[in-house]
mmCIF file of C-alpha atoms in Angstrom:
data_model
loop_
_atom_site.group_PDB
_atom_site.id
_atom_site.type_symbol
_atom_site.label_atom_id
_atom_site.label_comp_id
_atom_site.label_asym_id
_atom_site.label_seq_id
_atom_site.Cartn_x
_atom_site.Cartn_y
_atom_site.Cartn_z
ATOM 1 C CA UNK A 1 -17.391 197.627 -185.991
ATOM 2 C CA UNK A 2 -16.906 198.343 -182.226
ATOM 3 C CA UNK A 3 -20.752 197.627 -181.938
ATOM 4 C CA UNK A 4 -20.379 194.644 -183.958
ATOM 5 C CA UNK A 5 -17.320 193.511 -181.653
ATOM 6 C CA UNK A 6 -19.251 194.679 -178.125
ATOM 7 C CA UNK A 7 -22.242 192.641 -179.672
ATOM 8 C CA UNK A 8 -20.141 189.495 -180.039
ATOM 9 C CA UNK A 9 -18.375 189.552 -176.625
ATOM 10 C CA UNK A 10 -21.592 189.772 -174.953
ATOM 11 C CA UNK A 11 -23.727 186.835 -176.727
ATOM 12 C CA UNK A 12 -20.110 185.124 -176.355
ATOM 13 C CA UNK A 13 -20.040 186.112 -172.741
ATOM 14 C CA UNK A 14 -23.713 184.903 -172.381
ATOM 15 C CA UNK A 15 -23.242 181.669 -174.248
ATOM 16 C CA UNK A 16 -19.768 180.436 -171.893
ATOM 17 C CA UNK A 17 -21.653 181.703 -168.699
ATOM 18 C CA UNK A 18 -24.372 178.990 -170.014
ATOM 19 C CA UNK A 19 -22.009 176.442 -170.443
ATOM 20 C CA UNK A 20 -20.294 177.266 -167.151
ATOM 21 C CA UNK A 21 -23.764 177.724 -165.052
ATOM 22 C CA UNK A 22 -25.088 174.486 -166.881
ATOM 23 C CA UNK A 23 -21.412 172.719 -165.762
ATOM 24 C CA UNK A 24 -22.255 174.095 -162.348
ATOM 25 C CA UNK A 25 -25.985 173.320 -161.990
ATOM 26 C CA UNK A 26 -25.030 169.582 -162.854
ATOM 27 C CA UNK A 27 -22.026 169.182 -160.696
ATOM 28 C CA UNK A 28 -24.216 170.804 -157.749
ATOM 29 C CA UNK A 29 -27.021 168.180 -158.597
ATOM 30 C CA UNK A 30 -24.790 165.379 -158.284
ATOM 31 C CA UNK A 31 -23.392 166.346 -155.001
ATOM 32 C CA UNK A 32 -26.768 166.974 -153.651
ATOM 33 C CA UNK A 33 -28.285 163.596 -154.993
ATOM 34 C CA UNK A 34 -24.676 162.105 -153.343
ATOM 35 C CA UNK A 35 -26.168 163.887 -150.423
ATOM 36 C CA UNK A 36 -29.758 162.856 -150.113
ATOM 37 C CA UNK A 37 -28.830 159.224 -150.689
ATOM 38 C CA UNK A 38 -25.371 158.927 -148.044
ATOM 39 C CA UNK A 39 -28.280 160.860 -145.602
ATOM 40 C CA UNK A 40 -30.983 157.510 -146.254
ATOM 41 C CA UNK A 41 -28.085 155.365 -146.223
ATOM 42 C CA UNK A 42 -27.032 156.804 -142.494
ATOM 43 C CA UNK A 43 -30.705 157.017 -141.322
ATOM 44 C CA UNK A 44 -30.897 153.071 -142.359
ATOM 45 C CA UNK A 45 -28.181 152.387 -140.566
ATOM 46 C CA UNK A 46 -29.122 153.934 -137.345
ATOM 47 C CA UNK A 47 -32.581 152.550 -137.812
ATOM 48 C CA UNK A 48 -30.986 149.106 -138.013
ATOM 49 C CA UNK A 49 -29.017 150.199 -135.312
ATOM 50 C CA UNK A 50 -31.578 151.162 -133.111
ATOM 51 C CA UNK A 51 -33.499 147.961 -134.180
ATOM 52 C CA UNK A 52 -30.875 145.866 -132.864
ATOM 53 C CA UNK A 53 -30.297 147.629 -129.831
ATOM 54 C CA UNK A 54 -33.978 147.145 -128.838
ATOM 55 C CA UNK A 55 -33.445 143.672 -129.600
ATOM 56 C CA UNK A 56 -30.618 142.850 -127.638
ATOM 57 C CA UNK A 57 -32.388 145.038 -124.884
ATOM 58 C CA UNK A 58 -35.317 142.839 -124.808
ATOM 59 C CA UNK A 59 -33.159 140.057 -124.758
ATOM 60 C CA UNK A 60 -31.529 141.645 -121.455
ATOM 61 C CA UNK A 61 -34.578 142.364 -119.818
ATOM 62 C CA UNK A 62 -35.890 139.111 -120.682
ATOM 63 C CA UNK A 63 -32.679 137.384 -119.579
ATOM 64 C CA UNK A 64 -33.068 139.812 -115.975
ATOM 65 C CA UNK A 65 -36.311 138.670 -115.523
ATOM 66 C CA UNK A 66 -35.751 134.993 -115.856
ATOM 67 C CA UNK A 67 -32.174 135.638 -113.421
ATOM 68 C CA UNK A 68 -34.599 137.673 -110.824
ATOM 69 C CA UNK A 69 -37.096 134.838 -110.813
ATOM 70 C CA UNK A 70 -34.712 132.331 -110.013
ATOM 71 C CA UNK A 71 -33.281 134.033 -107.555
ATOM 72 C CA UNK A 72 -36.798 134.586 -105.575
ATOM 73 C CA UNK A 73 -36.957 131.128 -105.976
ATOM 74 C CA UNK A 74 -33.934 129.772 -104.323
ATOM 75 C CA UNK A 75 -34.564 132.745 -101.424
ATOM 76 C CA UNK A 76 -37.776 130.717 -100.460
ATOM 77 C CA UNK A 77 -36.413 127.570 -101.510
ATOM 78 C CA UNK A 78 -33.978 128.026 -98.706
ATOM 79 C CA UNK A 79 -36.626 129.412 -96.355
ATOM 80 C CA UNK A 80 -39.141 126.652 -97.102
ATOM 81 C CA UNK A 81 -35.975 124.069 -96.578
ATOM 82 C CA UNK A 82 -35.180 126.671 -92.967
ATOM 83 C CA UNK A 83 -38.927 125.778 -92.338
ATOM 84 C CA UNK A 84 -38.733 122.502 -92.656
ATOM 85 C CA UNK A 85 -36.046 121.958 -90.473
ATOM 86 C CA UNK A 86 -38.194 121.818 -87.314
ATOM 87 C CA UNK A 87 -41.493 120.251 -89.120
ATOM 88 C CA UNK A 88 -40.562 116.696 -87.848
ATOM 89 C CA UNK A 89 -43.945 114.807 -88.784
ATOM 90 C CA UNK A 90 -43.689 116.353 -92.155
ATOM 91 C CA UNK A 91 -46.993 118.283 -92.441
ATOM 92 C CA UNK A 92 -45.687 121.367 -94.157
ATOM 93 C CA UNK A 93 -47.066 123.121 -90.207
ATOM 94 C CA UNK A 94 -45.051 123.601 -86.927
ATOM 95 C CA UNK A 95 -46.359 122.358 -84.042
ATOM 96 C CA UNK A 96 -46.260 124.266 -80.750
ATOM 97 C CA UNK A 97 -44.001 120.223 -79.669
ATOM 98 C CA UNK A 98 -41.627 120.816 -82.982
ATOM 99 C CA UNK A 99 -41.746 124.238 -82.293
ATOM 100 C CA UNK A 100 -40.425 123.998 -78.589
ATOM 101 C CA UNK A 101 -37.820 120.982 -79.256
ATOM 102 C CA UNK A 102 -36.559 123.215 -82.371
ATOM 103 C CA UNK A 103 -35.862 125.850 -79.750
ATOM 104 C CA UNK A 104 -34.428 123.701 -77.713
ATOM 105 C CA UNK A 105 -31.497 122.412 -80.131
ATOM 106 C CA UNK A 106 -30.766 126.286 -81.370
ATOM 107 C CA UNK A 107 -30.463 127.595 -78.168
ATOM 108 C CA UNK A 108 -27.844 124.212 -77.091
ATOM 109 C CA UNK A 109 -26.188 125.208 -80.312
ATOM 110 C CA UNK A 110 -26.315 129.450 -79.317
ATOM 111 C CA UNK A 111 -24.897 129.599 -75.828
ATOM 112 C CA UNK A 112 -25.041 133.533 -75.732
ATOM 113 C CA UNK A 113 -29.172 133.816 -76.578
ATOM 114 C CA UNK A 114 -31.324 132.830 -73.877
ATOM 115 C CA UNK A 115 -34.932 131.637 -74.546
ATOM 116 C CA UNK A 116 -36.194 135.328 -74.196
ATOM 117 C CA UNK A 117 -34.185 136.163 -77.264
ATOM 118 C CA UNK A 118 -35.754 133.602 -79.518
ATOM 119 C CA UNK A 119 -39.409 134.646 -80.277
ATOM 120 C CA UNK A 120 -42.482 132.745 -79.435
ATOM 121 C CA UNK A 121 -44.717 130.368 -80.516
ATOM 122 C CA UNK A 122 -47.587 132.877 -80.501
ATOM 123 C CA UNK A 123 -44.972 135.485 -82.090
ATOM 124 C CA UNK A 124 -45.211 133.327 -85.641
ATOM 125 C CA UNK A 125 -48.848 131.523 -84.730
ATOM 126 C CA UNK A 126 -50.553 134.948 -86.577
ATOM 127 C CA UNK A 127 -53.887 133.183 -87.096
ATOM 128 C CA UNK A 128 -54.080 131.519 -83.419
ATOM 129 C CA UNK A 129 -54.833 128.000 -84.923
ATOM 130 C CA UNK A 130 -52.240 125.851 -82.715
ATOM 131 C CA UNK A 131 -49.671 125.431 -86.286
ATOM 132 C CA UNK A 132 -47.345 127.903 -87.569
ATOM 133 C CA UNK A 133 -47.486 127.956 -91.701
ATOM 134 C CA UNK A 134 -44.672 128.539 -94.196
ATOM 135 C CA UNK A 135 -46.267 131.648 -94.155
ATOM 136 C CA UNK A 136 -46.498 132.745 -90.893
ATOM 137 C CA UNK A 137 -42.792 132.031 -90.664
ATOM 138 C CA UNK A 138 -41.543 134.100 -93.381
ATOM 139 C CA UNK A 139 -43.690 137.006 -92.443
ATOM 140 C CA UNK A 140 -41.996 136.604 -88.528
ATOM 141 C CA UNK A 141 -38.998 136.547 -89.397
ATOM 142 C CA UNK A 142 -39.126 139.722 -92.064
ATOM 143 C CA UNK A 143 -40.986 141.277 -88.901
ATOM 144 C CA UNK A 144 -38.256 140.496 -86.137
ATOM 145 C CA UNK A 145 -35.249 142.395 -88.229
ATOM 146 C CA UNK A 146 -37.557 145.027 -89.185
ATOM 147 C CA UNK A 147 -38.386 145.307 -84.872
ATOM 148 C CA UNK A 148 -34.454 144.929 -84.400
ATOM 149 C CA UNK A 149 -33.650 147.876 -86.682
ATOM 150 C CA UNK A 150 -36.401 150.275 -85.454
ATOM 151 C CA UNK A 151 -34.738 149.362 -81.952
ATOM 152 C CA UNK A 152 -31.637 150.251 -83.088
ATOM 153 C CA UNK A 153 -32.818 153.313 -84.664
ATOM 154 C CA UNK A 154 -34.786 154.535 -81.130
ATOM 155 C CA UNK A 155 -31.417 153.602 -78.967
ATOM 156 C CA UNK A 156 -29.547 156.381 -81.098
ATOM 157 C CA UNK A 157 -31.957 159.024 -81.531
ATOM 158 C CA UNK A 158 -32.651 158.449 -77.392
ATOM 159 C CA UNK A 159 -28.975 159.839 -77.183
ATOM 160 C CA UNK A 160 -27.592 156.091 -76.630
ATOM 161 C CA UNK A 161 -25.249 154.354 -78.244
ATOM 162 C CA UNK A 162 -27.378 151.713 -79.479
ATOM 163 C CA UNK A 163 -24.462 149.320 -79.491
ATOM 164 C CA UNK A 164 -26.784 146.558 -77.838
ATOM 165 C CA UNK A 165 -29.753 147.492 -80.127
ATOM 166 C CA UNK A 166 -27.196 147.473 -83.140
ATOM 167 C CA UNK A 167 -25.758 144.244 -82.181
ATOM 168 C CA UNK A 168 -29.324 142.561 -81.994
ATOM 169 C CA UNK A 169 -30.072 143.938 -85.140
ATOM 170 C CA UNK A 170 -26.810 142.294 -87.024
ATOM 171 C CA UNK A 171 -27.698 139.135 -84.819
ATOM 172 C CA UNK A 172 -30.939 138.870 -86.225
ATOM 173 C CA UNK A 173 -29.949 140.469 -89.893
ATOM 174 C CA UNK A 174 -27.055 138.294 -89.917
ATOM 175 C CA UNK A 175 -29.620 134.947 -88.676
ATOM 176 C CA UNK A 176 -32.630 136.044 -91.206
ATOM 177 C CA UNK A 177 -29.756 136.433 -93.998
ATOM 178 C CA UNK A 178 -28.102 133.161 -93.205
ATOM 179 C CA UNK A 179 -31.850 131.413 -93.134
ATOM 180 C CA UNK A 180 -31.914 132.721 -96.970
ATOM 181 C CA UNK A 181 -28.324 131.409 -97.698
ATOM 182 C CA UNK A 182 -28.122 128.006 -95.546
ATOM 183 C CA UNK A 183 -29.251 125.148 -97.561
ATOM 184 C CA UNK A 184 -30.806 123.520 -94.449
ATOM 185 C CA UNK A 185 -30.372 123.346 -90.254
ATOM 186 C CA UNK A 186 -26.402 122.333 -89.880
ATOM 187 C CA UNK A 187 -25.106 125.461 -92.055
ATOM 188 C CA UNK A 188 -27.235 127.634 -90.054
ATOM 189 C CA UNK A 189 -25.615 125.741 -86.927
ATOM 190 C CA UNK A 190 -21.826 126.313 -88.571
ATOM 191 C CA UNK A 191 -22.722 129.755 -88.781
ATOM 192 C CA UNK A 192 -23.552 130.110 -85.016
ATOM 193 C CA UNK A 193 -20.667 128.627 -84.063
ATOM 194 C CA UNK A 194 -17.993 130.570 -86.327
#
């Protein structure tokens, strides 16, 4: 009887274990299939995620670029309309006449610069043909604050104070910047006079 009794409790012991391990096996399925698919559902999300960031980025850029351009384009708007102011016969070129007479009216409207301070004709004639361009004028003007600051730059490591240097420099900083702001001649003149 006690073998027939040990016999029992084990194939009953085997037979719940069964039930309980099956129980267990499916509950632990479940959870991991609840697993797998919230772990696509996240990695969907972030993909869409992502996909709408790039989007949006692209927009940015896209928007930058367009913002960046039209910028540029007002910067040498108002140095084409700077440019213009002394082309009096209207033939997109400076003559070394409009040239002088344009010299003329700044320095009357700048009583501190003297005609040394103002740069010559042949300074912005860079091909020698008698006319200064659109070109030619940009690329002088870049060139005189880039002059002014190396100037500047000498005076102090010279052991001066470069005060003079540093004050040519803004002049001609604060004159290049307000030919790239001014909408035409008479801002540029208020400026000067401020």
């Amino acid at each position: 009887m006690m073998m027939v009794g040990g016999l029992s409790w084990f194939l009953g012991g085997k037979i719940h274990s069964g039930r309980v391990s099956k129980k267990l096996k499916t509950k632990h399925m479940k959870e991991q299939k609840n697993l797998y698919t919230q772990y696509y559902n996240d990695v969907y999300k972030l993909q869409e995620q992502y996909a709408t960031c790039e989007y949006m980025y692209e927009q940015l850029q896209s928007q930058f670029k367009g913002v960046t351009e039209k910028v540029e384009m007002d910067a040498i708007q108002r140095d084409y309309d700077e440019f213009k102011q002394p082309d009096v016969d209207g033939d997109d070129r400076i003559s070394r006449a409009e040239f002088n007479m344009y010299v003329k009216n700044y320095l009357a409207n700048y009583p501190g610069l003297t005609e040394k301070d103002y740069p010559r004709f042949e300074d912005f004639d860079h091909d020698g043909d008698g006319f200064v361009s659109f070109q030619e004028y940009a690329q002088q003007m870049a060139l005189q604050v880039q002059q002014a600051e190396l100037e500047q730059k000498r005076a102090q490591q010279a052991g001066g104070s470069g005060h003079a240097e540093m004050a040519k420099a803004q002049s001609l900083k604060g004159l290049y910047g307000q030919t790239q702001k001014g909408d035409n001649f008479n801002e540029l003149n208020n400026y000067g006079r401020r």
